Amino acid sequence: MKPSPSLVAALLKSDSPVPRALVRGWVRTRRDAKGFSFVELNDGSCLGSLQLIVPEGIPGAEGQKDITTGAALEAEGELAPSQGKGQRWELVASRVKVLGPAGPGYPLQKKRHSDEFLREKAHLRARTNKFGAVFRLRSLCSGAVHAFFRERGFFHVHTPIITGNDCEGAGELFSVTAGRPAAAQPCGEPAEGRPGSGEGAAGGGGFFGRPASLTVSGQLEAELLALALGRVYTFGPAFRAENSNTPRHAAEFWMIEPEAAFFDLEDDMDLAEGLVRHVVGAALREGAEDLSLFDRFVEPGLVRRLEGLLGGGWPRISYREAVDILLASGGRFEFPPVYGSDLQTEHERFLCETHFRGPVFVSRYPASIKPFYMRQEEGGTVGAMDLLVPRVGELVGGSQREERLPLLLARMEELGQDPEAYWWYLDSRRWGGAPHSGFGLGFERLLMLVTGVPNIRDVIPFPRTPGNLEF
Ligand code: 4AD
Ligand code: MG
């Protein structure tokens, strides 16, 4: 009988030898010596690989030529203290079996490949040390997000992915229609009578009887749920057709959006700060091995920088103070800072990277540059806040919401937004509309902060950016 399979992560941490162990994974390298081969086996469970000693002549070893880099391999044997340097344990195999050979041309060889090369190999790159570590940390951080909210009485809610509203009002929508996209039509099928073709398919009526799009934010629906359940959060995909080909924008990303009744703007910033600190702390505690890779090869000093983030306080300044700082800096900006205009990326980076050298909240922006739902203040500002962090820029954007119906209606009119289309949102202000606040945190940007990875394309398994839909 076969022993039950073990994960490499568990075997490497074993505190005693294991007379019979079974592992399965992918061959990273094979090196032949007299009478046996060394094989590095990685199963994705951790950064480390398990060294196998595969003696000639054991069952399965006759297929040794198939034990090549990339092949899927099963090995059974004794976990014994290693003679070699750099590892405590190795597995002396008594039987091996190639479960899936890797034919010639396997593109991942034992050398460092560039990020650009690996983006072209997104279907395989999770098998490298670096991308394995990214995606394990992604999972760890996702779990930490849920734990943070659960501990604070927030309910996880699911808001629609297909919507009829444009929460941010920026028009960066992907429209949704029924039927196959034109390029995927089978040859010869008549165009007429197909769902999604002809009249009413795109934009106009179609499946839902009105235009539909992929959500840019679950906020408006989350607000309705917060005004019933008290504290809620979403953690799901958001889609934006903004054509900004930057290292910080993706067309599809995951957003965490808490919304809490009776929270004001200060509570909102406390919550955002608490969340980021919690996730960074969890990564340092539970992801130390994977983080060490980024500390060595991606951003030297990363771990110390993350620890520093947790140590210091995070200043909170107003938009006006931010512009004052920018103007006084004498900094040479491509776009000179002007009161009343939105902060540019270069301004945000100056504030957190040069001036404060750490995370900083900027709040109370001019109403004129913000969406309709933010709470209006005296003097033409709204109760908005952004959290800016070094190297990532804007990590969080949020606000206290306008709960006063007349003010909300006046603002919508000003922006030319049709109140009829948002009757359900306005109802929440008609009946028991309470003060409430929330924010959106781009999960990938949080991962960029945690790992030091400078491009959003490298923290998403299969990124969607303009012109990129291969995998
Ligand atoms: O600042 P944004 O646009 O805010 C909202 O959508 C609000 N409705 C959120 C809320 O209050 N519930 O987006 C929130 C965050 C940004 O701070 C950024 O981290 C991230 O989402 N984000 C993106 N991340 C990757 N790619 C993009 N194209 C992103 N656009 C926004
Ligand atoms: Mg924003």
Short mmCIF file of C-alpha atoms and ligand atoms in Angstrom, two decimals:
data_model
loop_
_atom_site.label_atom_id
_atom_site.label_comp_id
_atom_site.label_asym_id
_atom_site.label_seq_id
_atom_site.Cartn_x
_atom_site.Cartn_y
_atom_site.Cartn_z
CA MET A 1 0.00 0.00 0.00
CA LYS A 2 1.18 3.50 -0.82
CA PRO A 3 1.71 5.87 2.09
CA SER A 4 -0.62 8.86 1.95
CA PRO A 5 0.92 11.76 0.06
CA SER A 6 2.75 14.54 1.92
CA LEU A 7 3.31 18.13 0.93
CA VAL A 8 6.89 19.25 0.53
CA ALA A 9 6.18 22.11 2.98
CA ALA A 10 5.34 19.58 5.69
CA LEU A 11 8.30 17.28 4.98
CA LEU A 12 10.81 20.15 5.03
CA LYS A 13 9.51 21.11 8.47
CA SER A 14 9.49 17.55 9.79
CA ASP A 15 11.17 17.10 13.17
CA SER A 16 12.02 13.48 12.66
CA PRO A 17 12.87 11.12 9.81
CA VAL A 18 9.94 9.52 7.98
CA PRO A 19 10.57 5.90 6.98
CA ARG A 20 7.98 5.94 4.16
CA ALA A 21 6.89 9.15 2.54
CA LEU A 22 5.20 9.89 -0.76
CA VAL A 23 5.54 13.20 -2.61
CA ARG A 24 4.36 14.53 -5.94
CA GLY A 25 5.47 17.66 -7.68
CA TRP A 26 7.40 19.12 -10.59
CA VAL A 27 11.07 18.60 -11.29
CA ARG A 28 13.08 21.77 -11.05
CA THR A 29 16.46 20.24 -11.87
CA ARG A 30 18.18 16.89 -12.21
CA ARG A 31 21.88 16.37 -11.71
CA ASP A 32 23.46 12.98 -12.29
CA ALA A 33 26.18 11.48 -10.12
CA LYS A 34 27.71 8.02 -10.14
CA GLY A 35 24.96 5.50 -9.43
CA PHE A 36 22.19 8.00 -8.68
CA SER A 37 20.65 11.36 -9.53
CA PHE A 38 19.85 14.43 -7.45
CA VAL A 39 16.40 15.77 -8.27
CA GLU A 40 14.94 19.02 -6.91
CA LEU A 41 11.19 18.56 -6.55
CA ASN A 42 8.84 21.48 -5.95
CA ASP A 43 5.12 20.98 -5.38
CA GLY A 44 4.10 24.62 -4.95
CA SER A 45 3.32 24.20 -1.25
CA CYS A 46 6.26 26.38 -0.26
CA LEU A 47 9.25 28.18 -1.68
CA GLY A 48 11.66 25.36 -0.92
CA SER A 49 12.15 22.25 -3.02
CA LEU A 50 12.78 18.78 -1.66
CA GLN A 51 15.96 17.08 -2.74
CA LEU A 52 15.40 13.54 -3.96
CA ILE A 53 18.13 10.96 -4.22
CA VAL A 54 17.13 8.64 -7.05
CA PRO A 55 19.39 5.56 -7.17
CA GLU A 56 19.83 3.83 -10.52
CA GLY A 57 17.83 0.67 -10.88
CA ILE A 58 14.95 1.41 -8.50
CA PRO A 59 11.45 0.88 -9.93
CA GLY A 60 10.61 3.76 -12.25
CA ALA A 61 14.17 4.96 -12.54
CA GLU A 62 14.55 3.25 -15.89
CA GLY A 63 12.47 6.14 -17.18
CA GLN A 64 15.17 8.42 -15.79
CA LYS A 65 15.58 10.20 -19.07
CA ASP A 66 12.01 11.46 -18.55
CA ILE A 67 12.90 12.99 -15.17
CA THR A 68 13.61 16.33 -16.76
CA THR A 69 13.01 19.90 -15.71
CA GLY A 70 9.26 20.55 -15.74
CA ALA A 71 8.15 16.91 -15.55
CA ALA A 72 5.52 15.87 -13.00
CA LEU A 73 6.97 13.21 -10.73
CA GLU A 74 5.86 10.98 -7.91
CA ALA A 75 8.46 9.62 -5.52
CA GLU A 76 8.27 7.30 -2.55
CA GLY A 77 11.04 6.68 -0.09
CA GLU A 78 12.64 7.55 3.21
CA LEU A 79 12.90 11.12 4.49
CA ALA A 80 16.38 11.17 5.98
CA PRO A 81 18.79 13.81 7.27
CA SER A 82 20.57 15.32 4.31
CA GLN A 83 24.30 14.94 3.79
CA GLY A 84 24.35 18.03 1.62
CA LYS A 85 24.58 21.66 2.54
CA GLY A 86 21.54 23.94 2.58
CA GLN A 87 18.85 21.46 3.50
CA ARG A 88 17.94 19.45 6.56
CA TRP A 89 16.10 16.63 4.85
CA GLU A 90 16.22 14.72 1.64
CA LEU A 91 14.14 11.88 0.30
CA VAL A 92 16.00 8.71 -0.61
CA ALA A 93 13.67 7.26 -3.21
CA SER A 94 12.80 3.60 -3.41
CA ARG A 95 10.35 4.10 -6.27
CA VAL A 96 9.64 6.92 -8.71
CA LYS A 97 7.07 7.44 -11.41
CA VAL A 98 6.95 10.10 -14.07
CA LEU A 99 3.31 11.22 -14.05
CA GLY A 100 3.72 13.69 -16.89
CA PRO A 101 6.91 14.09 -18.88
CA ALA A 102 7.99 17.55 -20.02
CA GLY A 103 8.93 17.31 -23.66
CA PRO A 104 11.75 19.24 -25.24
CA GLY A 105 11.42 23.01 -25.30
CA TYR A 106 10.11 23.50 -21.76
CA PRO A 107 10.69 27.23 -21.44
CA LEU A 108 11.53 27.53 -17.75
CA GLN A 109 15.12 26.63 -17.20
CA LYS A 110 17.26 26.95 -14.11
CA LYS A 111 18.19 30.57 -14.59
CA ARG A 112 16.54 33.86 -13.87
CA HIS A 113 14.04 34.87 -16.49
CA SER A 114 12.93 38.47 -16.92
CA ASP A 115 9.45 39.56 -15.83
CA GLU A 116 8.70 40.48 -19.44
CA PHE A 117 9.65 37.00 -20.67
CA LEU A 118 7.55 35.37 -17.98
CA ARG A 119 4.49 37.52 -18.80
CA GLU A 120 4.56 35.85 -22.21
CA LYS A 121 4.56 32.52 -20.36
CA ALA A 122 1.80 33.36 -17.88
CA HIS A 123 0.45 29.81 -18.23
CA LEU A 124 3.66 28.45 -16.68
CA ARG A 125 5.17 31.22 -14.62
CA ALA A 126 3.53 30.14 -11.36
CA ARG A 127 6.08 27.31 -11.44
CA THR A 128 8.95 29.71 -10.84
CA ASN A 129 10.10 30.56 -7.34
CA LYS A 130 9.12 34.18 -7.70
CA PHE A 131 5.61 33.74 -9.04
CA GLY A 132 4.89 30.82 -6.75
CA ALA A 133 5.76 33.16 -3.88
CA VAL A 134 3.59 35.97 -5.28
CA PHE A 135 0.54 33.77 -5.57
CA ARG A 136 1.01 32.14 -2.15
CA LEU A 137 1.28 35.61 -0.61
CA ARG A 138 -1.81 36.66 -2.55
CA SER A 139 -3.71 33.83 -0.89
CA LEU A 140 -2.30 34.63 2.54
CA CYS A 141 -3.23 38.32 2.26
CA SER A 142 -6.71 37.49 1.03
CA GLY A 143 -7.25 35.33 4.12
CA ALA A 144 -5.93 38.12 6.33
CA VAL A 145 -8.43 40.57 4.83
CA HIS A 146 -11.34 38.30 5.71
CA ALA A 147 -9.99 37.69 9.23
CA PHE A 148 -9.61 41.44 9.82
CA PHE A 149 -13.23 42.17 8.98
CA ARG A 150 -14.65 39.13 10.74
CA GLU A 151 -12.93 40.20 13.97
CA ARG A 152 -14.61 43.60 13.71
CA GLY A 153 -18.18 42.50 13.06
CA PHE A 154 -18.21 43.08 9.29
CA PHE A 155 -20.24 40.76 7.08
CA HIS A 156 -18.88 39.66 3.73
CA VAL A 157 -21.47 40.54 1.08
CA HIS A 158 -21.50 39.85 -2.64
CA THR A 159 -22.53 42.71 -4.88
CA PRO A 160 -23.38 42.26 -8.56
CA ILE A 161 -20.74 42.01 -11.23
CA ILE A 162 -23.18 42.93 -13.98
CA THR A 163 -24.74 46.31 -13.21
CA GLY A 164 -26.73 49.12 -14.76
CA ASN A 165 -24.93 51.91 -12.91
CA ASP A 166 -21.62 53.71 -13.18
CA CYS A 167 -20.73 54.28 -9.55
CA GLU A 168 -17.73 56.49 -10.20
CA GLY A 169 -19.38 58.39 -13.04
CA ALA A 170 -16.18 58.24 -15.05
CA GLY A 171 -17.65 56.28 -17.95
CA GLU A 172 -14.88 53.68 -17.93
CA LEU A 173 -17.32 50.86 -18.52
CA PHE A 174 -17.12 47.52 -20.30
CA SER A 175 -20.55 46.88 -21.71
CA VAL A 176 -22.17 43.48 -21.38
CA THR A 177 -24.23 41.92 -24.13
CA ALA A 178 -25.62 38.45 -24.69
CA GLY A 179 -24.28 36.26 -27.46
CA ARG A 180 -20.87 35.27 -28.68
CA PRO A 181 -18.33 37.90 -29.47
CA ALA A 182 -17.94 38.34 -33.21
CA ALA A 183 -14.48 36.75 -33.42
CA ALA A 184 -15.70 33.57 -31.73
CA GLN A 185 -18.59 32.89 -34.16
CA PRO A 186 -18.42 29.48 -35.75
CA CYS A 187 -18.03 29.72 -39.51
CA GLY A 188 -21.16 29.67 -41.58
CA GLU A 189 -23.61 30.44 -38.79
CA PRO A 190 -26.14 32.96 -40.04
CA ALA A 191 -25.84 36.32 -38.33
CA GLU A 192 -29.55 36.76 -37.90
CA GLY A 193 -31.46 35.18 -35.06
CA ARG A 194 -28.40 34.75 -32.92
CA PRO A 195 -28.68 36.06 -29.39
CA GLY A 196 -26.76 39.25 -29.08
CA SER A 197 -26.84 40.00 -32.77
CA GLY A 198 -28.81 42.63 -34.48
CA GLU A 199 -31.21 44.96 -32.81
CA GLY A 200 -30.91 45.71 -29.17
CA ALA A 201 -27.80 43.65 -28.59
CA ALA A 202 -25.26 46.21 -27.51
CA GLY A 203 -26.02 49.23 -25.42
CA GLY A 204 -29.73 49.69 -26.11
CA GLY A 205 -32.06 46.98 -24.83
CA GLY A 206 -30.75 43.44 -25.19
CA PHE A 207 -30.89 40.81 -22.50
CA PHE A 208 -31.70 43.08 -19.56
CA GLY A 209 -33.92 45.50 -21.41
CA ARG A 210 -31.43 48.25 -20.67
CA PRO A 211 -27.70 48.87 -21.01
CA ALA A 212 -25.59 46.66 -18.80
CA SER A 213 -21.93 46.81 -17.87
CA LEU A 214 -19.32 45.17 -15.68
CA THR A 215 -19.12 46.83 -12.29
CA VAL A 216 -16.47 49.45 -11.60
CA SER A 217 -17.24 49.29 -7.88
CA GLY A 218 -19.71 47.52 -5.59
CA GLN A 219 -20.03 50.59 -3.41
CA LEU A 220 -23.59 51.71 -4.15
CA GLU A 221 -25.00 48.26 -3.48
CA ALA A 222 -22.74 47.84 -0.43
CA GLU A 223 -24.18 51.09 0.96
CA LEU A 224 -27.68 49.62 0.80
CA LEU A 225 -26.52 46.54 2.68
CA ALA A 226 -24.61 48.61 5.28
CA LEU A 227 -27.84 50.48 5.97
CA ALA A 228 -29.33 47.11 6.94
CA LEU A 229 -26.52 44.92 8.28
CA GLY A 230 -24.49 47.75 9.79
CA ARG A 231 -21.01 46.73 8.74
CA VAL A 232 -20.32 44.96 5.47
CA TYR A 233 -17.51 44.52 2.97
CA THR A 234 -17.13 43.23 -0.54
CA PHE A 235 -14.04 41.57 -1.95
CA GLY A 236 -14.48 40.97 -5.62
CA PRO A 237 -13.50 41.88 -9.15
CA ALA A 238 -13.90 45.38 -10.56
CA PHE A 239 -13.49 46.34 -14.19
CA ARG A 240 -12.32 49.57 -15.72
CA ALA A 241 -11.91 50.37 -19.38
CA GLU A 242 -9.51 53.20 -18.67
CA ASN A 243 -6.84 53.13 -21.30
CA SER A 244 -4.02 53.87 -18.89
CA ASN A 245 -1.15 51.59 -19.61
CA THR A 246 0.64 52.11 -16.29
CA PRO A 247 2.31 49.69 -13.88
CA ARG A 248 -0.53 50.40 -11.42
CA HIS A 249 -3.66 49.97 -13.53
CA ALA A 250 -5.37 46.81 -14.69
CA ALA A 251 -8.64 46.49 -16.60
CA GLU A 252 -9.70 43.77 -14.15
CA PHE A 253 -8.64 43.97 -10.53
CA TRP A 254 -9.93 42.93 -7.12
CA MET A 255 -11.26 45.53 -4.79
CA ILE A 256 -12.01 45.38 -1.08
CA GLU A 257 -14.86 47.72 -0.22
CA PRO A 258 -16.03 48.02 3.36
CA GLU A 259 -19.07 50.15 4.11
CA ALA A 260 -20.14 50.92 7.68
CA ALA A 261 -23.19 52.63 9.10
CA PHE A 262 -22.51 55.34 11.68
CA PHE A 263 -18.83 55.67 10.66
CA ASP A 264 -17.55 59.16 9.95
CA LEU A 265 -14.49 60.12 7.92
CA GLU A 266 -12.06 59.66 10.82
CA ASP A 267 -13.53 56.20 11.56
CA ASP A 268 -13.10 55.42 7.87
CA MET A 269 -9.40 56.32 7.93
CA ASP A 270 -8.93 54.34 11.15
CA LEU A 271 -10.47 51.33 9.42
CA ALA A 272 -8.28 51.67 6.31
CA GLU A 273 -5.14 52.09 8.38
CA GLY A 274 -6.08 49.12 10.57
CA LEU A 275 -6.69 46.93 7.52
CA VAL A 276 -3.39 47.71 5.82
CA ARG A 277 -1.45 47.26 9.06
CA HIS A 278 -3.21 43.97 9.72
CA VAL A 279 -2.45 42.52 6.29
CA VAL A 280 1.19 43.66 6.32
CA GLY A 281 1.59 42.18 9.82
CA ALA A 282 0.11 38.86 8.70
CA ALA A 283 2.45 38.73 5.69
CA LEU A 284 5.49 39.39 7.90
CA ARG A 285 4.43 36.77 10.43
CA GLU A 286 3.09 34.01 8.21
CA GLY A 287 4.76 34.68 4.88
CA ALA A 288 8.32 35.22 6.05
CA GLU A 289 9.86 32.58 3.81
CA ASP A 290 8.25 33.88 0.62
CA LEU A 291 8.90 37.49 1.63
CA SER A 292 12.58 36.70 2.02
CA LEU A 293 12.75 36.02 -1.72
CA PHE A 294 11.45 39.52 -2.52
CA ASP A 295 13.76 40.99 0.09
CA ARG A 296 16.71 39.37 -1.68
CA PHE A 297 15.83 39.64 -5.36
CA VAL A 298 13.08 42.21 -5.89
CA GLU A 299 13.40 44.99 -3.36
CA PRO A 300 16.42 44.84 -1.07
CA GLY A 301 15.39 45.99 2.43
CA LEU A 302 11.73 45.12 1.86
CA VAL A 303 11.19 43.40 5.21
CA ARG A 304 12.72 46.29 7.11
CA ARG A 305 10.59 48.72 5.15
CA LEU A 306 7.43 46.77 5.98
CA GLU A 307 8.37 46.64 9.64
CA GLY A 308 8.99 50.40 9.52
CA LEU A 309 5.51 50.88 8.08
CA LEU A 310 4.02 49.24 11.14
CA GLY A 311 6.22 51.15 13.53
CA GLY A 312 5.50 54.78 12.69
CA GLY A 313 2.29 56.82 12.75
CA TRP A 314 0.58 57.67 9.47
CA PRO A 315 0.00 61.41 9.12
CA ARG A 316 -3.40 62.76 8.03
CA ILE A 317 -3.47 66.02 6.11
CA SER A 318 -6.10 67.88 4.14
CA TYR A 319 -6.04 68.37 0.40
CA ARG A 320 -5.33 72.07 1.02
CA GLU A 321 -2.33 71.20 3.19
CA ALA A 322 -1.16 68.78 0.52
CA VAL A 323 -1.21 71.47 -2.15
CA ASP A 324 0.56 73.87 0.25
CA ILE A 325 3.33 71.31 0.74
CA LEU A 326 3.66 70.75 -3.01
CA LEU A 327 3.81 74.47 -3.74
CA ALA A 328 6.33 75.12 -0.97
CA SER A 329 8.51 72.20 -2.08
CA GLY A 330 9.79 74.02 -5.12
CA GLY A 331 9.55 70.57 -6.71
CA ARG A 332 9.63 70.53 -10.48
CA PHE A 333 6.46 68.84 -11.53
CA GLU A 334 5.29 68.13 -15.02
CA PHE A 335 1.85 69.37 -13.89
CA PRO A 336 2.26 72.28 -11.47
CA PRO A 337 -0.03 71.79 -8.46
CA VAL A 338 -3.10 74.06 -8.48
CA TYR A 339 -5.78 74.44 -5.80
CA GLY A 340 -8.94 72.87 -7.15
CA SER A 341 -7.30 70.36 -9.52
CA ASP A 342 -6.86 66.70 -8.76
CA LEU A 343 -3.50 65.54 -7.47
CA GLN A 344 -1.42 63.91 -10.18
CA THR A 345 0.49 60.69 -9.64
CA GLU A 346 3.75 62.68 -9.44
CA HIS A 347 2.22 64.83 -6.66
CA GLU A 348 1.01 61.82 -4.72
CA ARG A 349 4.39 60.20 -4.99
CA PHE A 350 6.17 63.32 -3.86
CA LEU A 351 3.99 63.49 -0.75
CA CYS A 352 4.49 59.91 0.40
CA GLU A 353 7.95 59.17 -1.00
CA THR A 354 9.83 62.42 -0.56
CA HIS A 355 7.98 64.54 1.97
CA PHE A 356 6.53 62.10 4.50
CA ARG A 357 8.56 59.03 3.49
CA GLY A 358 5.69 56.79 4.44
CA PRO A 359 1.94 56.34 4.15
CA VAL A 360 -0.14 59.51 4.36
CA PHE A 361 -3.88 60.17 4.28
CA VAL A 362 -5.07 63.14 2.25
CA SER A 363 -8.67 64.16 2.91
CA ARG A 364 -11.28 66.84 2.21
CA TYR A 365 -10.87 67.28 -1.54
CA PRO A 366 -12.74 69.87 -3.61
CA ALA A 367 -16.21 68.60 -4.46
CA SER A 368 -15.68 69.51 -8.11
CA ILE A 369 -13.18 66.68 -8.69
CA LYS A 370 -15.09 63.94 -6.84
CA PRO A 371 -18.12 61.75 -7.59
CA PHE A 372 -21.69 62.58 -6.59
CA TYR A 373 -22.01 60.39 -3.51
CA MET A 374 -19.45 62.06 -1.23
CA ARG A 375 -20.59 64.05 1.79
CA GLN A 376 -20.51 67.78 1.19
CA GLU A 377 -18.75 70.08 3.61
CA GLU A 378 -18.67 73.81 4.23
CA GLY A 379 -16.34 75.59 1.85
CA GLY A 380 -16.87 73.41 -1.21
CA THR A 381 -14.99 70.31 -0.09
CA VAL A 382 -16.25 66.74 0.41
CA GLY A 383 -15.46 64.20 3.11
CA ALA A 384 -13.17 62.17 0.86
CA MET A 385 -9.92 60.49 1.77
CA ASP A 386 -7.09 58.78 -0.13
CA LEU A 387 -4.31 56.75 1.42
CA LEU A 388 -1.04 57.26 -0.46
CA VAL A 389 1.85 54.86 0.04
CA PRO A 390 5.41 54.89 -1.33
CA ARG A 391 5.97 53.27 -4.72
CA VAL A 392 2.31 52.37 -5.13
CA GLY A 393 0.67 55.78 -4.92
CA GLU A 394 -3.05 55.71 -4.22
CA LEU A 395 -3.82 52.52 -2.33
CA VAL A 396 -7.21 53.46 -0.86
CA GLY A 397 -9.93 55.87 -1.95
CA GLY A 398 -12.98 56.43 0.19
CA SER A 399 -15.36 58.88 1.78
CA GLN A 400 -18.15 59.60 4.14
CA ARG A 401 -21.30 59.37 2.03
CA GLU A 402 -23.89 62.08 1.52
CA GLU A 403 -26.85 60.88 3.56
CA ARG A 404 -28.89 64.10 3.26
CA LEU A 405 -31.36 63.70 0.41
CA PRO A 406 -31.74 67.35 -0.65
CA LEU A 407 -27.98 67.83 -0.84
CA LEU A 408 -27.51 64.58 -2.71
CA LEU A 409 -30.19 65.53 -5.25
CA ALA A 410 -28.68 68.96 -5.74
CA ARG A 411 -25.28 67.43 -6.40
CA MET A 412 -26.67 64.94 -8.91
CA GLU A 413 -28.40 67.73 -10.75
CA GLU A 414 -25.17 69.70 -10.85
CA LEU A 415 -23.39 66.72 -12.41
CA GLY A 416 -26.21 66.00 -14.85
CA GLN A 417 -26.92 62.63 -13.28
CA ASP A 418 -30.44 61.30 -13.68
CA PRO A 419 -32.06 60.78 -10.24
CA GLU A 420 -34.59 58.41 -11.83
CA ALA A 421 -31.83 55.97 -12.64
CA TYR A 422 -30.74 55.93 -8.98
CA TRP A 423 -34.21 55.87 -7.37
CA TRP A 424 -33.24 52.86 -5.25
CA TYR A 425 -30.10 54.61 -3.99
CA LEU A 426 -32.12 57.71 -3.16
CA ASP A 427 -34.72 55.59 -1.34
CA SER A 428 -32.00 54.61 1.13
CA ARG A 429 -31.82 58.30 2.06
CA ARG A 430 -35.58 58.65 2.24
CA TRP A 431 -36.02 55.90 4.77
CA GLY A 432 -33.59 55.72 7.63
CA GLY A 433 -30.62 57.10 5.73
CA ALA A 434 -27.93 57.23 8.39
CA PRO A 435 -24.44 58.69 8.30
CA HIS A 436 -22.09 56.08 6.86
CA SER A 437 -18.67 55.73 5.27
CA GLY A 438 -16.59 53.34 3.26
CA PHE A 439 -13.62 52.96 0.98
CA GLY A 440 -12.14 50.91 -1.81
CA LEU A 441 -8.73 49.30 -1.56
CA GLY A 442 -7.15 47.86 -4.69
CA PHE A 443 -6.01 44.39 -3.62
CA GLU A 444 -3.26 44.18 -6.24
CA ARG A 445 -1.81 47.49 -5.12
CA LEU A 446 -1.70 46.14 -1.58
CA LEU A 447 0.19 43.12 -2.93
CA MET A 448 2.63 45.44 -4.71
CA LEU A 449 3.25 47.12 -1.36
CA VAL A 450 3.73 43.81 0.44
CA THR A 451 5.99 42.16 -2.15
CA GLY A 452 7.80 45.14 -3.60
CA VAL A 453 6.80 43.93 -7.08
CA PRO A 454 6.71 47.11 -9.17
CA ASN A 455 4.22 46.08 -11.87
CA ILE A 456 0.58 45.16 -11.28
CA ARG A 457 0.85 42.63 -14.14
CA ASP A 458 3.10 40.54 -11.93
CA VAL A 459 0.77 40.15 -8.95
CA ILE A 460 -2.19 38.90 -11.02
CA PRO A 461 -2.00 35.36 -12.40
CA PHE A 462 -3.54 36.29 -15.74
CA PRO A 463 -3.60 40.08 -15.99
CA ARG A 464 -5.99 42.03 -18.20
CA THR A 465 -4.54 45.25 -19.56
CA PRO A 466 -5.10 47.05 -22.87
CA GLY A 467 -4.24 44.70 -25.72
CA ASN A 468 -3.63 41.75 -23.43
CA LEU A 469 -6.09 38.84 -23.36
CA GLU A 470 -3.91 35.88 -24.33
CA PHE A 471 -4.42 33.58 -21.37
O1 4AD B 1 -10.58 55.44 -5.89
P1 4AD B 1 -11.51 54.47 -6.54
O2 4AD B 1 -11.91 54.73 -7.95
O3 4AD B 1 -12.79 54.43 -5.58
C1 4AD B 1 -13.94 53.76 -5.80
O4 4AD B 1 -14.17 53.01 -6.71
C2 4AD B 1 -14.93 53.89 -4.67
N1 4AD B 1 -16.26 53.54 -5.17
C3 4AD B 1 -14.50 52.96 -3.56
C4 4AD B 1 -15.38 53.05 -2.35
O5 4AD B 1 -15.41 54.09 -1.72
N2 4AD B 1 -16.07 51.98 -2.03
O6 4AD B 1 -10.89 53.01 -6.46
C5 4AD B 1 -10.54 52.48 -5.20
C6 4AD B 1 -9.17 51.84 -5.27
C7 4AD B 1 -8.05 52.79 -5.66
O7 4AD B 1 -7.59 53.49 -4.54
C8 4AD B 1 -7.01 51.82 -6.19
O8 4AD B 1 -6.29 51.20 -5.12
C9 4AD B 1 -7.86 50.75 -6.84
O9 4AD B 1 -9.14 50.83 -6.27
N3 4AD B 1 -7.96 50.92 -8.29
C10 4AD B 1 -7.30 50.19 -9.20
N4 4AD B 1 -6.42 49.18 -9.04
C11 4AD B 1 -5.92 48.62 -10.16
N5 4AD B 1 -6.24 48.98 -11.39
C12 4AD B 1 -7.13 49.99 -11.61
N6 4AD B 1 -7.46 50.33 -12.85
C13 4AD B 1 -7.69 50.64 -10.47
N7 4AD B 1 -8.57 51.65 -10.29
C14 4AD B 1 -8.71 51.80 -8.98
MG MG B 2 -9.50 57.12 -6.26
#
